[in-house]
XYZ file of C-alpha atoms in Angstrom:
409
model
C 166.192 58.306 95.670
C 167.518 59.922 98.852
C 164.728 62.516 98.792
C 161.993 59.874 98.592
C 163.658 57.856 101.354
C 163.856 60.927 103.616
C 160.195 61.747 102.969
C 159.207 58.205 103.927
C 161.359 58.340 107.063
C 160.090 61.764 108.150
C 156.479 60.868 107.386
C 156.778 57.630 109.339
C 158.145 59.447 112.380
C 155.286 61.973 112.274
C 152.707 59.211 111.975
C 154.180 57.478 115.029
C 153.199 60.453 117.200
C 150.247 59.832 119.590
C 148.228 62.689 118.077
C 148.337 60.994 114.660
C 146.087 58.051 115.569
C 142.702 57.928 117.272
C 143.911 55.675 120.107
C 146.303 58.350 121.355
C 149.265 55.984 121.736
C 152.443 55.577 119.740
C 151.670 54.072 116.358
C 153.426 50.732 115.741
C 156.495 51.454 113.546
C 155.509 49.001 110.796
C 152.058 50.612 110.386
C 153.508 54.141 110.485
C 156.283 53.537 107.966
C 154.121 51.356 105.728
C 151.534 54.151 105.555
C 154.219 56.801 104.947
C 155.780 54.715 102.172
C 152.360 54.177 100.613
C 151.601 57.920 100.704
C 154.983 59.151 99.429
C 155.007 56.558 96.648
C 151.371 57.513 95.894
C 150.416 53.847 96.073
C 147.444 53.616 98.413
C 148.012 50.233 100.009
C 147.495 50.171 103.761
C 147.563 47.953 106.821
C 144.860 50.036 108.539
C 141.795 51.998 107.420
C 142.815 55.616 106.878
C 139.381 57.033 107.747
C 139.083 55.331 111.125
C 142.658 54.792 112.320
C 144.208 58.217 111.738
C 143.161 61.536 113.270
C 142.757 64.709 111.201
C 146.428 65.442 111.958
C 147.443 62.006 110.721
C 145.315 62.409 107.608
C 146.863 65.850 106.997
C 150.366 64.331 107.218
C 149.325 61.650 104.733
C 147.867 64.298 102.403
C 151.110 66.292 102.533
C 153.158 63.179 101.802
C 150.946 62.365 98.814
C 151.410 65.852 97.370
C 155.179 65.811 97.924
C 155.596 62.298 96.552
C 153.428 62.895 93.492
C 155.087 66.133 92.466
C 158.560 65.013 93.466
C 160.823 66.357 96.172
C 163.423 67.563 93.663
C 160.825 69.558 91.729
C 159.537 71.185 94.931
C 163.035 72.057 96.188
C 164.137 73.444 92.814
C 160.999 75.550 92.554
C 161.509 76.961 96.065
C 165.165 77.748 95.287
C 164.234 79.411 91.995
C 161.378 81.373 93.609
C 163.783 82.511 96.329
C 166.114 84.021 93.744
C 168.812 81.342 93.794
C 170.941 80.949 90.691
C 169.702 78.031 88.561
C 172.981 76.414 87.477
C 173.500 73.854 84.726
C 173.863 71.133 87.363
C 170.511 72.185 88.859
C 168.922 71.998 85.419
C 170.321 68.523 84.800
C 169.022 67.257 88.159
C 165.598 68.804 87.531
C 165.458 67.352 84.025
C 166.102 63.837 85.323
C 163.583 64.262 88.152
C 160.867 65.422 85.771
C 161.618 62.711 83.214
C 162.088 65.057 80.248
C 164.890 65.333 77.725
C 165.333 69.020 77.026
C 167.173 71.569 79.132
C 165.872 74.595 77.273
C 162.606 75.928 78.659
C 163.037 73.865 81.830
C 162.281 76.779 84.151
C 159.059 77.475 82.305
C 158.115 73.785 82.493
C 158.953 73.783 86.215
C 156.693 76.768 86.848
C 153.972 75.248 84.714
C 154.211 71.933 86.588
C 153.674 73.579 89.962
C 150.878 75.776 88.589
C 149.079 72.854 86.934
C 149.375 70.666 90.024
C 147.936 73.303 92.357
C 145.296 74.525 89.887
C 143.898 71.090 89.027
C 143.901 70.097 92.696
C 141.916 73.205 93.666
C 139.490 72.877 90.743
C 139.016 69.178 91.513
C 138.341 69.959 95.174
C 135.760 72.621 94.293
C 133.969 70.251 91.925
C 134.038 67.385 94.430
C 132.319 69.557 97.031
C 129.094 69.219 95.017
C 128.716 65.419 95.298
C 130.380 65.101 98.732
C 127.929 67.654 100.117
C 125.233 64.979 99.860
C 127.044 62.755 102.361
C 128.818 64.995 104.877
C 128.467 68.154 106.943
C 129.851 71.387 105.378
C 133.180 71.265 107.220
C 133.731 67.562 106.574
C 132.683 68.028 102.941
C 135.491 70.523 102.291
C 138.110 68.231 103.863
C 136.824 65.176 101.993
C 136.809 67.091 98.686
C 140.322 68.496 99.143
C 141.876 65.237 100.374
C 140.412 63.178 97.542
C 141.341 65.785 94.934
C 144.972 65.580 96.104
C 144.761 61.794 96.180
C 143.191 61.661 92.700
C 145.571 64.002 90.858
C 148.600 62.386 92.466
C 147.118 58.959 91.636
C 147.461 57.837 95.260
C 144.062 56.215 95.725
C 144.111 56.757 99.496
C 140.629 57.590 100.724
C 139.168 58.757 104.033
C 135.687 57.394 103.348
C 135.745 54.178 105.367
C 136.547 50.455 105.229
C 134.657 49.968 101.951
C 136.338 52.897 100.219
C 134.699 54.155 97.029
C 132.466 51.093 96.803
C 129.859 53.115 98.726
C 129.863 55.629 95.848
C 129.573 53.073 93.026
C 126.227 54.587 91.921
C 127.388 58.204 92.230
C 128.398 58.834 88.621
C 129.171 62.525 89.182
C 131.596 61.948 92.052
C 133.361 59.063 90.316
C 133.592 60.963 87.011
C 135.230 63.978 88.644
C 137.689 61.793 90.562
C 138.734 59.761 87.518
C 139.089 62.813 85.246
C 141.396 64.439 87.803
C 143.351 61.164 88.010
C 143.720 60.944 84.219
C 145.099 64.494 84.148
C 147.672 63.466 86.733
C 148.635 60.269 84.917
C 148.968 61.689 81.415
C 152.118 63.599 82.337
C 153.055 67.237 82.853
C 154.807 67.459 79.495
C 151.657 66.304 77.676
C 149.550 68.726 79.751
C 151.972 71.455 78.716
C 151.917 70.554 75.010
C 148.288 69.582 74.325
C 146.592 72.955 75.063
C 149.438 74.836 73.372
C 149.608 72.821 70.120
C 145.996 71.539 69.934
C 146.662 69.331 66.913
C 147.468 65.621 67.104
C 149.455 65.846 63.865
C 151.734 68.506 65.365
C 152.240 66.792 68.708
C 155.689 65.467 69.570
C 156.290 61.763 68.999
C 156.327 61.114 72.744
C 152.924 62.761 73.261
C 151.452 60.845 70.315
C 152.660 57.548 71.764
C 151.324 58.453 75.225
C 147.862 59.448 73.970
C 147.479 56.481 71.604
C 148.763 53.867 74.035
C 146.831 55.296 76.990
C 143.477 55.375 75.214
C 144.040 51.862 73.848
C 144.805 50.505 77.320
C 141.740 52.229 78.797
C 139.493 50.746 76.116
C 140.924 47.211 76.173
C 141.061 47.147 79.965
C 137.445 48.253 80.327
C 136.180 45.810 77.692
C 138.229 42.970 79.181
C 136.991 43.553 82.729
C 133.399 44.008 81.559
C 133.390 40.722 79.646
C 135.119 38.740 82.413
C 132.889 40.011 85.221
C 129.688 39.952 83.169
C 130.001 36.380 81.884
C 132.358 34.736 84.387
C 132.026 36.734 87.606
C 129.401 38.185 89.925
C 130.707 41.615 90.978
C 128.630 43.406 88.323
C 125.541 41.209 88.525
C 123.428 43.694 90.504
C 124.065 46.602 88.111
C 122.269 47.768 84.977
C 123.966 47.437 81.601
C 125.037 51.102 81.620
C 126.313 50.861 85.207
C 128.180 47.658 84.347
C 130.014 49.484 81.563
C 130.774 52.538 83.697
C 132.018 50.442 86.621
C 134.311 48.412 84.375
C 135.639 51.596 82.746
C 136.201 53.354 86.083
C 138.155 50.472 87.608
C 140.185 49.817 84.444
C 141.173 53.487 84.216
C 141.867 53.571 87.962
C 144.279 50.658 87.494
C 145.890 52.074 84.351
C 146.448 55.492 85.922
C 147.636 53.670 89.084
C 145.109 55.703 91.075
C 143.740 52.819 93.102
C 140.159 53.897 93.781
C 137.891 50.891 93.326
C 134.148 50.435 93.182
C 134.253 46.634 93.236
C 135.632 44.192 95.767
C 138.758 42.840 94.081
C 138.795 39.881 96.448
C 135.664 38.699 94.615
C 136.669 39.287 90.979
C 137.651 36.486 88.638
C 141.255 35.433 88.069
C 140.913 36.698 84.499
C 140.000 40.171 85.742
C 142.886 40.070 88.216
C 145.247 39.295 85.329
C 143.976 42.199 83.233
C 144.149 44.666 86.124
C 147.614 43.404 87.097
C 148.866 44.159 83.590
C 147.371 47.649 83.625
C 148.923 48.446 87.010
C 152.333 47.157 85.917
C 152.328 49.357 82.790
C 151.020 52.412 84.643
C 150.859 56.008 83.441
C 153.086 58.390 81.538
C 156.629 59.536 82.175
C 156.840 62.873 84.046
C 153.463 62.196 85.645
C 152.225 61.393 89.128
C 151.479 57.799 88.076
C 153.630 54.721 88.622
C 154.366 51.627 86.532
C 156.984 51.034 83.871
C 155.202 53.851 81.954
C 153.068 53.783 78.830
C 155.923 55.482 76.939
C 158.155 52.432 77.412
C 155.318 49.992 76.731
C 154.328 51.848 73.560
C 157.905 51.818 72.272
C 158.163 48.064 72.943
C 154.906 47.387 71.076
C 156.117 49.460 68.099
C 159.460 47.624 68.126
C 157.740 44.228 68.134
C 155.366 45.264 65.332
C 158.242 46.595 63.210
C 160.178 43.350 63.727
C 157.184 41.213 62.736
C 156.819 43.265 59.560
C 160.496 42.781 58.713
C 161.347 46.477 59.038
C 164.998 47.389 59.635
C 164.067 50.676 61.274
C 161.573 51.108 64.092
C 159.100 53.768 63.002
C 155.747 55.115 64.142
C 153.770 58.188 63.040
C 156.367 58.774 60.346
C 159.191 59.128 62.868
C 162.040 56.768 63.652
C 162.639 55.640 67.216
C 166.304 55.419 68.129
C 167.864 52.156 69.282
C 168.794 53.725 72.624
C 165.124 54.451 73.368
C 164.086 50.927 72.447
C 166.928 49.474 74.509
C 165.972 51.568 77.533
C 162.306 50.566 77.226
C 163.147 46.859 77.015
C 165.562 47.158 79.934
C 162.882 48.901 82.008
C 160.442 46.080 81.281
C 162.902 43.282 82.054
C 164.216 44.905 85.227
C 160.643 45.541 86.390
C 159.662 41.912 85.804
C 162.827 40.674 87.541
C 162.255 42.830 90.619
C 158.562 41.900 90.741
C 158.985 38.134 90.599
C 162.020 38.135 92.891
C 159.932 39.855 95.548
C 156.990 37.525 94.885
C 159.226 34.531 95.635
C 160.269 36.083 98.963
C 156.676 36.899 99.906
C 155.401 33.417 99.037
C 158.252 31.794 100.950
C 157.565 33.898 104.056
C 153.753 33.854 103.750
C 152.745 30.347 102.618
C 149.154 29.472 101.815
C 148.237 32.675 99.957
C 147.215 32.032 96.317
C 149.822 33.047 93.750
C 147.455 35.276 91.784
C 146.736 37.351 94.902
C 150.400 37.737 95.777
C 151.055 38.741 92.166
C 148.205 41.250 92.279
C 149.385 42.872 95.545
C 153.020 42.942 94.406
C 152.209 44.446 91.010
C 149.988 46.984 92.758
C 152.899 47.964 95.011
C 155.515 48.134 92.246
C 153.118 49.993 89.958
C 152.137 52.349 92.810
C 148.499 51.525 92.097
C 147.080 50.610 95.504
C 144.362 48.191 94.417
C 144.157 45.217 96.767
C 142.462 41.873 97.223
C 142.617 42.315 100.987
C 145.374 39.812 101.798
C 148.038 42.272 102.967
C 147.161 41.599 106.598
C 147.907 37.910 105.991
C 151.438 38.646 104.816
C 154.247 38.025 107.275
C 156.218 40.976 108.630
C 158.920 40.222 106.060
C 156.299 40.130 103.309
C 154.947 43.529 104.340
C 158.475 44.957 104.391
C 158.977 43.594 100.877
C 155.817 45.439 99.819
C 157.313 48.653 101.261
C 160.440 47.992 99.193
C 158.341 47.462 96.051
C 156.469 50.741 96.632
C 159.787 52.551 97.066
C 161.279 50.998 93.927
C 158.136 51.781 91.963
C 158.278 55.453 92.940
C 161.947 56.059 92.107
C 161.982 53.576 89.166
C 164.084 50.386 89.088
C 166.584 51.852 86.600
C 167.274 54.792 88.914
C 168.221 52.462 91.760
C 170.430 50.319 89.506
């Protein structure tokens, strides 16, 4: 918690410097610290357009904050200490275990090394692949920066772009670029433990129970979210009306996965979508990605456990089982507590925002708040209409979403 707070504070101070913005003056504190909080929490919400407001220095600071926030300050510090030859004590292992969201202590150093290696490797590979489509839009030097920045933003599920005011909407017909970006985002959201286990085990039957729940729940949410958005926008809305059938399906899938991974890249204007679509996307953002990943939300692990618990109760089962394994009461209790605390924090903040920013429709306040708490970054464009207090509440929600409500409590 302290590490994330210090990153936000330090990032905000750097972004206040005159060389960070194109006007050359001191950046207003609210804009600087809001942007820093959004970057460190890998959310992607903003009060200004990243591409036009910030200089290359400012964008570089934001990129560094995204990387640090996505990987986790504790993980970075522990890796540096270990690489420098420092003794890795039991207390260090316990802190690292909690920061990475895993249970075991054995093999933690190997998992730590693997986490850093995977993060850097996927980011570099993603950047190299993104050079191909970005080369069609920018000069060689700008292409490299665009590819690297968006690879970092994708893998860390930040959703911050340096394209322009319209964001990725200008690329809605570029299937190659969008496919690369969303694949990199999925790899970031699935969790480092799953990325460590899947290529090593390579058999769903032999996967750990946690990985099985993550894979099953994640794919189900992607499918239901895409189908739900497609149906709502096809028959009730207009945002997909100018697209072919195939492009309609791809656009719905991209935005549903972007919400579920809490990446935040969008190829539709969410201020124009139907209330039904807003509801679906809000749910996906609130659930988020996997534990020990760069994604936010209450985590698909917790949501999957809750669904299994409800299904077992409806079937009259005394024990909560899935895939032939029993889930302990402590895990179910923690998952339910995470859900209830998340809902309590979300709606408490919504009440404050609506009281301080009257006149904004409830569904839009809910959407922005869930996006902040889930560290998703999708927006309907009403953040600028929030009062100063409302914008500060959004910063608080982004902070809570990054460190997890249970950690603060």
